mmCIF file of C-alpha atoms and ligand atoms in Angstrom:
data_model
loop_
_atom_site.group_PDB
_atom_site.id
_atom_site.type_symbol
_atom_site.label_atom_id
_atom_site.label_comp_id
_atom_site.label_asym_id
_atom_site.label_seq_id
_atom_site.Cartn_x
_atom_site.Cartn_y
_atom_site.Cartn_z
ATOM 1 C CA UNK A 1 12.671 -6.025 -22.586
ATOM 2 C CA UNK A 2 10.605 -3.413 -20.756
ATOM 3 C CA UNK A 3 8.184 -4.287 -17.951
ATOM 4 C CA UNK A 4 5.988 -1.578 -16.453
ATOM 5 C CA UNK A 5 4.409 -2.474 -13.121
ATOM 6 C CA UNK A 6 1.726 -0.542 -11.310
ATOM 7 C CA UNK A 7 1.049 -0.435 -7.563
ATOM 8 C CA UNK A 8 -1.410 1.668 -5.590
ATOM 9 C CA UNK A 9 -2.238 0.491 -2.091
ATOM 10 C CA UNK A 10 -0.463 -0.997 0.924
ATOM 11 C CA UNK A 11 -0.898 -4.720 0.162
ATOM 12 C CA UNK A 12 0.636 -4.167 -3.286
ATOM 13 C CA UNK A 13 3.925 -2.956 -1.853
ATOM 14 C CA UNK A 14 4.987 -6.190 -0.128
ATOM 15 C CA UNK A 15 4.102 -8.047 -3.334
ATOM 16 C CA UNK A 16 6.076 -5.855 -5.733
ATOM 17 C CA UNK A 17 9.210 -5.769 -3.524
ATOM 18 C CA UNK A 18 10.540 -9.274 -4.373
ATOM 19 C CA UNK A 19 9.475 -8.909 -8.027
ATOM 20 C CA UNK A 20 11.426 -5.640 -8.355
ATOM 21 C CA UNK A 21 14.414 -7.410 -6.800
ATOM 22 C CA UNK A 22 14.180 -10.393 -9.141
ATOM 23 C CA UNK A 23 13.809 -8.131 -12.196
ATOM 24 C CA UNK A 24 16.906 -6.183 -11.178
ATOM 25 C CA UNK A 25 18.899 -9.391 -11.653
ATOM 26 C CA UNK A 26 17.927 -9.917 -15.306
ATOM 27 C CA UNK A 27 20.333 -8.352 -17.823
ATOM 28 C CA UNK A 28 18.599 -6.234 -20.454
ATOM 29 C CA UNK A 29 15.364 -5.978 -18.479
ATOM 30 C CA UNK A 30 14.150 -2.433 -17.840
ATOM 31 C CA UNK A 31 11.616 -2.140 -15.016
ATOM 32 C CA UNK A 32 9.441 0.966 -14.807
ATOM 33 C CA UNK A 33 7.446 1.346 -11.576
ATOM 34 C CA UNK A 34 4.291 3.466 -11.430
ATOM 35 C CA UNK A 35 2.426 4.310 -8.172
ATOM 36 C CA UNK A 36 -1.193 5.337 -8.693
ATOM 37 C CA UNK A 37 -1.259 7.281 -5.413
ATOM 38 C CA UNK A 38 -4.341 5.444 -4.051
ATOM 39 C CA UNK A 39 -2.511 5.242 -0.703
ATOM 40 C CA UNK A 40 -0.617 8.474 -0.059
ATOM 41 C CA UNK A 41 -0.053 8.634 3.737
ATOM 42 C CA UNK A 42 3.541 7.844 4.657
ATOM 43 C CA UNK A 43 2.320 5.205 7.125
ATOM 44 C CA UNK A 44 0.466 3.324 4.347
ATOM 45 C CA UNK A 45 2.917 3.921 1.509
ATOM 46 C CA UNK A 46 6.323 5.661 1.837
ATOM 47 C CA UNK A 47 7.302 3.712 4.961
ATOM 48 C CA UNK A 48 6.899 0.412 3.078
ATOM 49 C CA UNK A 49 9.058 1.558 0.157
ATOM 50 C CA UNK A 50 11.864 2.454 2.576
ATOM 51 C CA UNK A 51 11.651 -0.641 4.784
ATOM 52 C CA UNK A 52 11.337 -3.112 1.912
ATOM 53 C CA UNK A 53 13.910 -1.375 -0.315
ATOM 54 C CA UNK A 54 11.421 -0.915 -3.163
ATOM 55 C CA UNK A 55 12.790 1.431 -5.837
ATOM 56 C CA UNK A 56 11.267 4.920 -5.770
ATOM 57 C CA UNK A 57 8.428 4.916 -8.319
ATOM 58 C CA UNK A 58 9.333 6.461 -11.661
ATOM 59 C CA UNK A 59 5.966 8.189 -11.586
ATOM 60 C CA UNK A 60 3.141 8.836 -9.094
ATOM 61 C CA UNK A 61 -0.262 9.423 -10.687
ATOM 62 C CA UNK A 62 -1.638 11.167 -7.571
ATOM 63 C CA UNK A 63 -5.055 9.558 -7.823
ATOM 64 C CA UNK A 64 -5.869 9.834 -4.092
ATOM 65 C CA UNK A 65 -9.062 8.752 -2.314
ATOM 66 C CA UNK A 66 -12.462 8.206 -3.885
ATOM 67 C CA UNK A 67 -15.123 5.592 -4.519
ATOM 68 C CA UNK A 68 -14.306 2.286 -6.230
ATOM 69 C CA UNK A 69 -15.514 3.662 -9.580
ATOM 70 C CA UNK A 70 -13.872 7.077 -9.139
ATOM 71 C CA UNK A 71 -10.454 5.606 -8.273
ATOM 72 C CA UNK A 72 -10.588 3.193 -11.215
ATOM 73 C CA UNK A 73 -11.730 5.895 -13.627
ATOM 74 C CA UNK A 74 -9.097 8.368 -12.487
ATOM 75 C CA UNK A 75 -6.297 5.766 -12.661
ATOM 76 C CA UNK A 76 -7.382 4.631 -16.108
ATOM 77 C CA UNK A 77 -7.439 8.198 -17.388
ATOM 78 C CA UNK A 78 -4.041 9.073 -15.954
ATOM 79 C CA UNK A 79 -2.316 5.771 -16.783
ATOM 80 C CA UNK A 80 -3.354 5.482 -20.432
ATOM 81 C CA UNK A 81 -1.050 8.252 -21.743
ATOM 82 C CA UNK A 82 1.804 6.904 -19.614
ATOM 83 C CA UNK A 83 1.452 3.449 -21.166
ATOM 84 C CA UNK A 84 1.025 4.921 -24.650
ATOM 85 C CA UNK A 85 4.308 6.758 -24.257
ATOM 86 C CA UNK A 86 6.306 4.015 -22.503
ATOM 87 C CA UNK A 87 5.062 1.167 -24.777
ATOM 88 C CA UNK A 88 6.249 -1.584 -22.393
ATOM 89 C CA UNK A 89 6.423 -5.218 -23.550
ATOM 90 C CA UNK A 90 4.334 -6.136 -20.520
ATOM 91 C CA UNK A 91 2.213 -4.489 -17.847
ATOM 92 C CA UNK A 92 2.586 -6.274 -14.494
ATOM 93 C CA UNK A 93 0.029 -5.980 -11.704
ATOM 94 C CA UNK A 94 -0.318 -7.655 -8.303
ATOM 95 C CA UNK A 95 -3.227 -8.388 -5.983
ATOM 96 C CA UNK A 96 -6.752 -7.057 -6.152
ATOM 97 C CA UNK A 97 -6.861 -3.365 -5.326
ATOM 98 C CA UNK A 98 -8.344 -0.640 -7.519
ATOM 99 C CA UNK A 99 -4.944 0.081 -9.071
ATOM 100 C CA UNK A 100 -4.779 -3.563 -10.219
ATOM 101 C CA UNK A 101 -8.070 -3.548 -12.136
ATOM 102 C CA UNK A 102 -7.590 -0.047 -13.529
ATOM 103 C CA UNK A 103 -4.151 -0.934 -14.884
ATOM 104 C CA UNK A 104 -5.543 -4.093 -16.461
ATOM 105 C CA UNK A 105 -8.167 -2.017 -18.281
ATOM 106 C CA UNK A 106 -5.578 0.537 -19.407
ATOM 107 C CA UNK A 107 -3.285 -2.223 -20.712
ATOM 108 C CA UNK A 108 -6.193 -3.833 -22.566
ATOM 109 C CA UNK A 109 -7.193 -0.505 -24.131
ATOM 110 C CA UNK A 110 -3.692 -0.251 -25.624
ATOM 111 C CA UNK A 111 -3.503 -3.972 -26.422
ATOM 112 C CA UNK A 112 -0.461 -4.457 -24.194
ATOM 113 C CA UNK A 113 0.167 -7.908 -22.688
ATOM 114 C CA UNK A 114 -0.721 -8.113 -19.004
ATOM 115 C CA UNK A 115 0.607 -10.303 -16.188
ATOM 116 C CA UNK A 116 -1.426 -10.746 -12.996
ATOM 117 C CA UNK A 117 0.352 -11.939 -9.877
ATOM 118 C CA UNK A 118 -2.058 -13.559 -7.375
ATOM 119 C CA UNK A 119 -4.453 -14.598 -10.128
ATOM 120 C CA UNK A 120 -7.503 -16.811 -9.688
ATOM 121 C CA UNK A 121 -8.374 -16.097 -6.049
ATOM 122 C CA UNK A 122 -12.162 -15.942 -5.620
ATOM 123 C CA UNK A 123 -14.371 -15.199 -2.606
ATOM 124 C CA UNK A 124 -17.494 -15.598 -4.785
ATOM 125 C CA UNK A 125 -18.791 -12.508 -2.989
ATOM 126 C CA UNK A 126 -19.504 -9.663 -5.391
ATOM 127 C CA UNK A 127 -20.190 -7.222 -2.574
ATOM 128 C CA UNK A 128 -16.391 -6.937 -2.161
ATOM 129 C CA UNK A 129 -14.740 -4.466 -4.558
ATOM 130 C CA UNK A 130 -11.671 -6.737 -4.515
ATOM 131 C CA UNK A 131 -13.672 -9.629 -6.031
ATOM 132 C CA UNK A 132 -14.701 -7.429 -8.967
ATOM 133 C CA UNK A 133 -11.094 -6.280 -9.346
ATOM 134 C CA UNK A 134 -9.820 -9.875 -9.356
ATOM 135 C CA UNK A 135 -12.291 -11.036 -11.989
ATOM 136 C CA UNK A 136 -11.763 -8.046 -14.293
ATOM 137 C CA UNK A 137 -7.989 -8.361 -14.065
ATOM 138 C CA UNK A 138 -7.925 -12.109 -14.723
ATOM 139 C CA UNK A 139 -10.246 -11.745 -17.689
ATOM 140 C CA UNK A 140 -7.770 -9.374 -19.342
ATOM 141 C CA UNK A 141 -4.501 -11.064 -18.350
ATOM 142 C CA UNK A 142 -2.148 -12.888 -20.713
ATOM 143 C CA UNK A 143 -0.040 -14.471 -17.940
ATOM 144 C CA UNK A 144 -1.843 -15.585 -14.781
ATOM 145 C CA UNK A 145 0.367 -16.375 -11.786
ATOM 146 C CA UNK A 146 -1.517 -18.242 -9.059
ATOM 147 C CA UNK A 147 -0.405 -18.262 -5.430
ATOM 148 C CA UNK A 148 -2.341 -21.371 -4.394
ATOM 149 C CA UNK A 149 -3.997 -24.378 -6.103
ATOM 150 C CA UNK A 150 -7.532 -22.924 -5.739
ATOM 151 C CA UNK A 151 -6.450 -20.080 -8.038
ATOM 152 C CA UNK A 152 -5.541 -22.538 -10.780
ATOM 153 C CA UNK A 153 -8.824 -24.448 -10.363
ATOM 154 C CA UNK A 154 -10.936 -21.270 -10.463
ATOM 155 C CA UNK A 155 -9.232 -20.026 -13.613
ATOM 156 C CA UNK A 156 -9.620 -23.379 -15.369
ATOM 157 C CA UNK A 157 -13.287 -23.470 -14.423
ATOM 158 C CA UNK A 158 -13.664 -19.988 -15.924
ATOM 159 C CA UNK A 159 -12.203 -21.275 -19.185
ATOM 160 C CA UNK A 160 -8.749 -19.688 -19.089
ATOM 161 C CA UNK A 161 -6.351 -21.509 -21.390
ATOM 162 C CA UNK A 162 -4.129 -23.744 -19.175
ATOM 163 C CA UNK A 163 -0.920 -22.624 -20.948
ATOM 164 C CA UNK A 164 -1.421 -19.158 -19.526
ATOM 165 C CA UNK A 165 -1.802 -20.285 -15.887
ATOM 166 C CA UNK A 166 1.254 -20.822 -13.665
ATOM 167 C CA UNK A 167 1.227 -21.984 -10.050
ATOM 168 C CA UNK A 168 4.235 -20.117 -8.674
ATOM 169 C CA UNK A 169 3.624 -19.608 -4.941
ATOM 170 C CA UNK A 170 3.136 -16.451 -2.967
ATOM 171 C CA UNK A 171 5.233 -13.301 -3.489
ATOM 172 C CA UNK A 172 3.983 -11.759 -0.235
ATOM 173 C CA UNK A 173 5.460 -14.733 1.583
ATOM 174 C CA UNK A 174 8.775 -14.115 -0.246
ATOM 175 C CA UNK A 175 8.813 -10.738 1.495
ATOM 176 C CA UNK A 176 7.832 -12.176 4.866
ATOM 177 C CA UNK A 177 10.567 -14.835 4.815
ATOM 178 C CA UNK A 178 13.134 -12.308 3.686
ATOM 179 C CA UNK A 179 12.354 -9.859 6.505
ATOM 180 C CA UNK A 180 11.430 -12.120 9.419
ATOM 181 C CA UNK A 181 14.920 -12.024 10.905
ATOM 182 C CA UNK A 182 15.199 -8.213 10.598
ATOM 183 C CA UNK A 183 11.757 -7.902 12.195
ATOM 184 C CA UNK A 184 13.095 -9.699 15.282
ATOM 185 C CA UNK A 185 15.148 -6.546 15.975
ATOM 186 C CA UNK A 186 12.028 -4.378 16.076
ATOM 187 C CA UNK A 187 11.419 -2.766 19.463
ATOM 188 C CA UNK A 188 7.650 -2.813 18.986
ATOM 189 C CA UNK A 189 6.976 -5.357 21.762
ATOM 190 C CA UNK A 190 9.014 -3.385 24.312
ATOM 191 C CA UNK A 191 7.459 -0.111 23.117
ATOM 192 C CA UNK A 192 3.969 -1.538 23.685
ATOM 193 C CA UNK A 193 4.918 -3.032 27.062
ATOM 194 C CA UNK A 194 4.362 -6.572 25.781
ATOM 195 C CA UNK A 195 7.543 -8.070 27.293
ATOM 196 C CA UNK A 196 7.736 -9.710 30.732
ATOM 197 C CA UNK A 197 10.546 -9.312 33.308
ATOM 198 C CA UNK A 198 12.668 -11.836 31.403
ATOM 199 C CA UNK A 199 12.197 -9.817 28.173
ATOM 200 C CA UNK A 200 10.003 -12.605 26.755
ATOM 201 C CA UNK A 201 6.785 -11.747 24.890
ATOM 202 C CA UNK A 202 3.700 -11.764 27.108
ATOM 203 C CA UNK A 203 0.420 -13.240 25.862
ATOM 204 C CA UNK A 204 -1.389 -10.749 23.624
ATOM 205 C CA UNK A 205 -3.641 -10.732 20.566
ATOM 206 C CA UNK A 206 -3.696 -8.567 17.425
ATOM 207 C CA UNK A 207 -6.789 -7.151 15.733
ATOM 208 C CA UNK A 208 -7.153 -5.511 12.314
ATOM 209 C CA UNK A 209 -10.388 -4.390 10.666
ATOM 210 C CA UNK A 210 -10.863 -2.338 7.525
ATOM 211 C CA UNK A 211 -13.353 -4.039 5.143
ATOM 212 C CA UNK A 212 -16.249 -1.750 4.231
ATOM 213 C CA UNK A 213 -18.646 -4.599 5.147
ATOM 214 C CA UNK A 214 -17.246 -4.627 8.707
ATOM 215 C CA UNK A 215 -16.547 -0.983 9.443
ATOM 216 C CA UNK A 216 -19.030 1.122 7.458
ATOM 217 C CA UNK A 217 -22.142 0.154 9.476
ATOM 218 C CA UNK A 218 -22.071 1.417 13.097
ATOM 219 C CA UNK A 219 -24.092 -1.536 14.460
ATOM 220 C CA UNK A 220 -21.812 -4.134 12.818
ATOM 221 C CA UNK A 221 -18.633 -2.361 13.920
ATOM 222 C CA UNK A 222 -19.850 -1.926 17.486
ATOM 223 C CA UNK A 223 -20.869 -5.592 17.736
ATOM 224 C CA UNK A 224 -17.511 -6.749 16.383
ATOM 225 C CA UNK A 225 -15.502 -4.612 18.790
ATOM 226 C CA UNK A 226 -17.611 -5.738 21.753
ATOM 227 C CA UNK A 227 -17.204 -9.414 20.779
ATOM 228 C CA UNK A 228 -13.458 -9.135 20.323
ATOM 229 C CA UNK A 229 -13.014 -7.301 23.619
ATOM 230 C CA UNK A 230 -15.077 -10.000 25.401
ATOM 231 C CA UNK A 231 -12.856 -12.942 24.322
ATOM 232 C CA UNK A 232 -10.412 -12.483 27.174
ATOM 233 C CA UNK A 233 -10.880 -9.208 29.035
ATOM 234 C CA UNK A 234 -7.428 -9.355 30.638
ATOM 235 C CA UNK A 235 -5.569 -10.060 27.397
ATOM 236 C CA UNK A 236 -3.944 -7.071 25.688
ATOM 237 C CA UNK A 237 -5.470 -6.779 22.188
ATOM 238 C CA UNK A 238 -3.311 -4.601 19.954
ATOM 239 C CA UNK A 239 -5.360 -2.843 17.270
ATOM 240 C CA UNK A 240 -3.433 -0.846 14.629
ATOM 241 C CA UNK A 241 -6.275 1.162 13.121
ATOM 242 C CA UNK A 242 -6.587 1.642 9.354
ATOM 243 C CA UNK A 243 -7.497 5.249 8.339
ATOM 244 C CA UNK A 244 -10.906 4.156 7.005
ATOM 245 C CA UNK A 245 -11.708 2.473 10.334
ATOM 246 C CA UNK A 246 -10.458 5.428 12.388
ATOM 247 C CA UNK A 247 -12.662 7.754 10.355
ATOM 248 C CA UNK A 248 -15.703 5.520 10.988
ATOM 249 C CA UNK A 249 -14.962 5.048 14.715
ATOM 250 C CA UNK A 250 -14.829 8.818 15.100
ATOM 251 C CA UNK A 251 -17.895 9.493 12.950
ATOM 252 C CA UNK A 252 -19.941 6.897 14.893
ATOM 253 C CA UNK A 253 -18.651 8.081 18.279
ATOM 254 C CA UNK A 254 -17.316 4.565 18.915
ATOM 255 C CA UNK A 255 -13.708 5.279 19.952
ATOM 256 C CA UNK A 256 -13.636 3.028 23.030
ATOM 257 C CA UNK A 257 -12.497 4.742 26.224
ATOM 258 C CA UNK A 258 -10.234 2.933 28.745
ATOM 259 C CA UNK A 259 -13.237 1.672 30.729
ATOM 260 C CA UNK A 260 -15.125 0.092 27.803
ATOM 261 C CA UNK A 261 -12.199 -1.116 25.731
ATOM 262 C CA UNK A 262 -11.324 -4.304 27.634
ATOM 263 C CA UNK A 263 -7.764 -5.036 26.531
ATOM 264 C CA UNK A 264 -8.180 -3.152 23.215
ATOM 265 C CA UNK A 265 -5.282 -0.818 22.478
ATOM 266 C CA UNK A 266 -5.801 1.423 19.477
ATOM 267 C CA UNK A 267 -2.648 2.412 17.576
ATOM 268 C CA UNK A 268 -1.781 4.230 14.355
ATOM 269 C CA UNK A 269 -0.981 1.903 11.394
ATOM 270 C CA UNK A 270 2.398 0.196 11.917
ATOM 271 C CA UNK A 271 5.301 -0.216 9.513
ATOM 272 C CA UNK A 272 6.054 -3.598 7.908
ATOM 273 C CA UNK A 273 8.763 -4.842 10.291
ATOM 274 C CA UNK A 274 6.951 -3.786 13.484
ATOM 275 C CA UNK A 275 3.722 -5.379 12.316
ATOM 276 C CA UNK A 276 5.482 -8.582 11.250
ATOM 277 C CA UNK A 277 7.109 -8.830 14.689
ATOM 278 C CA UNK A 278 3.766 -8.241 16.371
ATOM 279 C CA UNK A 279 2.097 -10.996 14.308
ATOM 280 C CA UNK A 280 4.999 -13.399 14.786
ATOM 281 C CA UNK A 281 4.765 -13.395 18.584
ATOM 282 C CA UNK A 282 0.968 -13.102 18.990
ATOM 283 C CA UNK A 283 -1.114 -15.791 20.725
ATOM 284 C CA UNK A 284 -4.052 -15.011 18.477
ATOM 285 C CA UNK A 285 -4.838 -12.783 15.485
ATOM 286 C CA UNK A 286 -8.301 -11.545 14.506
ATOM 287 C CA UNK A 287 -8.620 -9.913 11.114
ATOM 288 C CA UNK A 288 -10.665 -9.205 8.011
ATOM 289 C CA UNK A 289 -7.568 -8.761 5.825
ATOM 290 C CA UNK A 290 -6.670 -11.190 3.039
ATOM 291 C CA UNK A 291 -2.916 -10.900 3.422
ATOM 292 C CA UNK A 292 -2.870 -11.440 7.183
ATOM 293 C CA UNK A 293 -4.633 -14.803 6.746
ATOM 294 C CA UNK A 294 -1.621 -15.850 4.654
ATOM 295 C CA UNK A 295 1.029 -14.320 6.899
ATOM 296 C CA UNK A 296 -0.329 -16.037 10.046
ATOM 297 C CA UNK A 297 -0.410 -19.340 8.142
ATOM 298 C CA UNK A 298 3.317 -19.111 7.474
ATOM 299 C CA UNK A 299 4.085 -17.887 10.997
ATOM 300 C CA UNK A 300 1.962 -20.683 12.510
ATOM 301 C CA UNK A 301 -0.113 -18.213 14.569
ATOM 302 C CA UNK A 302 -3.841 -18.976 15.033
ATOM 303 C CA UNK A 303 -5.977 -16.594 12.967
ATOM 304 C CA UNK A 304 -9.717 -15.970 13.201
ATOM 305 C CA UNK A 305 -11.075 -14.295 10.088
ATOM 306 C CA UNK A 306 -14.009 -12.004 10.760
ATOM 307 C CA UNK A 307 -15.692 -12.650 7.407
ATOM 308 C CA UNK A 308 -18.165 -15.183 5.991
ATOM 309 C CA UNK A 309 -15.840 -16.227 3.146
ATOM 310 C CA UNK A 310 -12.223 -16.242 2.080
ATOM 311 C CA UNK A 311 -10.622 -16.114 -1.354
ATOM 312 C CA UNK A 312 -7.606 -17.856 0.207
ATOM 313 C CA UNK A 313 -8.841 -21.367 1.102
ATOM 314 C CA UNK A 314 -5.284 -22.751 1.365
ATOM 315 C CA UNK A 315 -5.036 -20.846 4.670
ATOM 316 C CA UNK A 316 -7.940 -22.986 5.949
ATOM 317 C CA UNK A 317 -6.797 -26.336 4.564
ATOM 318 C CA UNK A 318 -3.039 -25.942 5.126
ATOM 319 C CA UNK A 319 -2.785 -23.092 7.571
ATOM 320 C CA UNK A 320 -3.949 -21.738 10.895
ATOM 321 C CA UNK A 321 -6.929 -19.753 9.631
ATOM 322 C CA UNK A 322 -10.558 -20.247 10.674
ATOM 323 C CA UNK A 323 -13.543 -18.405 9.227
ATOM 324 C CA UNK A 324 -15.687 -17.217 12.113
ATOM 325 C CA UNK A 325 -18.011 -14.707 10.423
ATOM 326 C CA UNK A 326 -19.563 -11.798 12.278
ATOM 327 C CA UNK A 327 -21.699 -13.523 14.917
ATOM 328 C CA UNK A 328 -20.481 -12.361 18.362
ATOM 329 C CA UNK A 329 -21.154 -15.684 20.133
ATOM 330 C CA UNK A 330 -19.155 -17.568 17.509
ATOM 331 C CA UNK A 331 -16.262 -15.091 17.631
ATOM 332 C CA UNK A 332 -16.059 -15.270 21.420
ATOM 333 C CA UNK A 333 -16.241 -19.093 21.490
ATOM 334 C CA UNK A 334 -13.636 -19.505 18.723
ATOM 335 C CA UNK A 335 -11.341 -16.940 20.348
ATOM 336 C CA UNK A 336 -11.480 -18.674 23.739
ATOM 337 C CA UNK A 337 -10.959 -22.110 22.163
ATOM 338 C CA UNK A 338 -7.941 -20.887 20.182
ATOM 339 C CA UNK A 339 -6.380 -19.368 23.297
ATOM 340 C CA UNK A 340 -6.902 -22.590 25.252
ATOM 341 C CA UNK A 341 -5.522 -24.887 22.525
ATOM 342 C CA UNK A 342 -1.843 -25.754 21.996
ATOM 343 C CA UNK A 343 -0.184 -23.978 19.059
ATOM 344 C CA UNK A 344 -1.443 -25.653 15.845
ATOM 345 C CA UNK A 345 0.933 -27.862 13.826
ATOM 346 C CA UNK A 346 2.885 -25.881 11.283
ATOM 347 C CA UNK A 347 2.098 -26.578 7.625
ATOM 348 C CA UNK A 348 2.379 -24.354 4.574
ATOM 349 C CA UNK A 349 0.676 -24.382 1.187
ATOM 350 C CA UNK A 350 2.851 -25.670 -1.677
ATOM 351 C CA UNK A 351 5.503 -23.283 -3.031
ATOM 352 C CA UNK A 352 5.177 -20.710 -0.243
ATOM 353 C CA UNK A 353 8.934 -21.003 0.067
ATOM 354 C CA UNK A 354 10.341 -17.531 -0.594
ATOM 355 C CA UNK A 355 11.042 -18.055 -4.318
ATOM 356 C CA UNK A 356 7.774 -17.138 -6.056
ATOM 357 C CA UNK A 357 9.067 -13.868 -7.533
ATOM 358 C CA UNK A 358 12.111 -15.591 -9.036
ATOM 359 C CA UNK A 359 9.832 -18.163 -10.690
ATOM 360 C CA UNK A 360 7.608 -15.455 -12.135
ATOM 361 C CA UNK A 361 10.475 -13.416 -13.532
ATOM 362 C CA UNK A 362 12.105 -16.542 -15.025
ATOM 363 C CA UNK A 363 8.838 -17.440 -16.797
ATOM 364 C CA UNK A 364 8.466 -13.914 -18.164
ATOM 365 C CA UNK A 365 12.101 -13.601 -19.211
ATOM 366 C CA UNK A 366 11.733 -16.796 -21.232
ATOM 367 C CA UNK A 367 8.585 -15.659 -23.007
ATOM 368 C CA UNK A 368 8.896 -11.925 -23.585
ATOM 369 C CA UNK A 369 10.671 -10.556 -26.662
ATOM 370 C CA UNK A 370 14.103 -8.991 -26.177
ATOM 371 C CA UNK A 371 14.565 -5.648 -27.879
ATOM 372 C CA UNK A 372 17.450 -5.108 -30.273
HETATM 373 C C1 LIG B 401 -7.510 -0.708 -0.059
HETATM 374 C C2 LIG B 401 -7.875 -1.934 -0.883
HETATM 375 C C3 LIG B 401 -7.986 -3.152 0.025
HETATM 376 C C4 LIG B 401 -6.745 -3.318 0.873
HETATM 377 C C5 LIG B 401 -6.501 -2.036 1.643
HETATM 378 C C6 LIG B 401 -5.289 -2.105 2.533
HETATM 379 C C7 LIG B 401 -9.289 -1.533 -2.847
HETATM 380 C C8 LIG B 401 -10.648 -1.756 -3.402
HETATM 381 N N1 LIG B 401 -9.147 -1.788 -1.545
HETATM 382 O O1 LIG B 401 -8.618 -0.448 0.804
HETATM 383 O O2 LIG B 401 -8.149 -4.310 -0.777
HETATM 384 O O3 LIG B 401 -6.913 -4.402 1.753
HETATM 385 O O4 LIG B 401 -6.346 -0.983 0.688
HETATM 386 O O5 LIG B 401 -5.120 -0.931 3.233
HETATM 387 O O6 LIG B 401 -8.410 -1.128 -3.555
HETATM 388 N N2 LIG B 401 -6.913 6.941 3.427
HETATM 389 C C9 LIG B 401 -6.023 7.721 4.126
HETATM 390 N N3 LIG B 401 -4.725 7.738 3.700
HETATM 391 C C10 LIG B 401 -4.298 7.017 2.644
HETATM 392 C C11 LIG B 401 -5.231 6.230 1.926
HETATM 393 C C12 LIG B 401 -6.525 6.188 2.350
HETATM 394 O O7 LIG B 401 -6.359 8.380 5.082
HETATM 395 O O8 LIG B 401 -3.091 7.074 2.348
HETATM 396 C C13 LIG B 401 -8.306 6.893 3.892
HETATM 397 C C14 LIG B 401 -9.208 7.710 3.029
HETATM 398 O O9 LIG B 401 -10.085 8.404 3.846
HETATM 399 C C15 LIG B 401 -9.978 6.691 2.233
HETATM 400 C C16 LIG B 401 -9.974 5.475 3.153
HETATM 401 O O10 LIG B 401 -8.749 5.555 3.878
HETATM 402 O O11 LIG B 401 -11.269 7.117 1.946
HETATM 403 C C17 LIG B 401 -10.001 4.167 2.383
HETATM 404 O O12 LIG B 401 -8.942 4.115 1.432
HETATM 405 P P1 LIG B 401 -9.152 3.410 0.007
HETATM 406 O O13 LIG B 401 -7.990 3.723 -0.860
HETATM 407 O O14 LIG B 401 -10.499 3.712 -0.510
HETATM 408 O O15 LIG B 401 -9.148 1.867 0.273
HETATM 409 P P2 LIG B 401 -8.776 0.959 1.538
HETATM 410 O O16 LIG B 401 -9.943 0.851 2.436
HETATM 411 O O17 LIG B 401 -7.477 1.403 2.128
#
């Protein structure tokens, strides 16, 4: 049995890690890993492969940066001959980045079965490239692995045959649970001067921002940064800056200086273990990322999502996430309320237990043909 999986951007890497591990344990299963090269900086790509023990990709397509359409087109063009030559029994994709949708199209062009891990999530907001990627991928998938019940409901509503939908839990949470203990050895809190005299974490918050809708318009970005900095001016607010956001901050002349930044501390993107440690001990997280909404839910850390919608409603119903949108007054009020409140009770969505990847691989191993 040969499974070819394709990854391209940072959030894919923590999802493929436990799947690659689980596949390694199946006798007779050959796993081929292809990296599209959408993320190419070591801080967004190579560092994650090393820290999470992901096998070195068998091939890197070197697609690089570009628009949504250009990245999909380039990946499709470069992946098609690879699939034609490898003839896997299954193409496996995770998440919702451009690599995910492009690989789904390439698999469909060659009539290869496709599995989508994290199927069925919907923000119902077509201005997000990820929403288009999710819908295209699910439309073409043979096996649809949902991370939360809303995924199953959305797929059923869209008419997907129920036998092809599997609620398996969340592979990104597999990775989190596996690495939480190792992350406790990270020196990131000491390095950032976030420990008190007794070496205990001081109160601090974490901010991440990278969605085009939040960072591509100077007025929106400026308003968001001002609101976040105004929540608690004395509170250190650690802000690992995504390359897209750094580019925009520089282009708009918005890089806050020490006087205007409040507690904001801009950093380069962090590795997986350092970032996990930072999230784990934070008093409050503000983000527009999908994955961080899920990670804070499992860690029990209050999360304010700076978006009008989420494709991950289980983080609202079961977790610590709150949608606060982009209105400064609402962000400031929600931030202050979260800081004043006791830590929320800890609950997790069903099956976010560290075993999602094993379930997925068991389902596939049962259904895929074995080669003579
Ligand atoms: C992509 C995903 C997004 C995910 C995010 C995590 C899509 C549609 N979006 O967005 O869902 O949350 O990754 O990071 O696939 N750049 C670098 N170095 C790199 C890669 C990118 O400097 O290694 C810069 C480039 O200037 C590029 C910009 O970052 O133009 C944006 O990168 P891009 O690959 O377009 O998508 P992300 O915004 O990272």
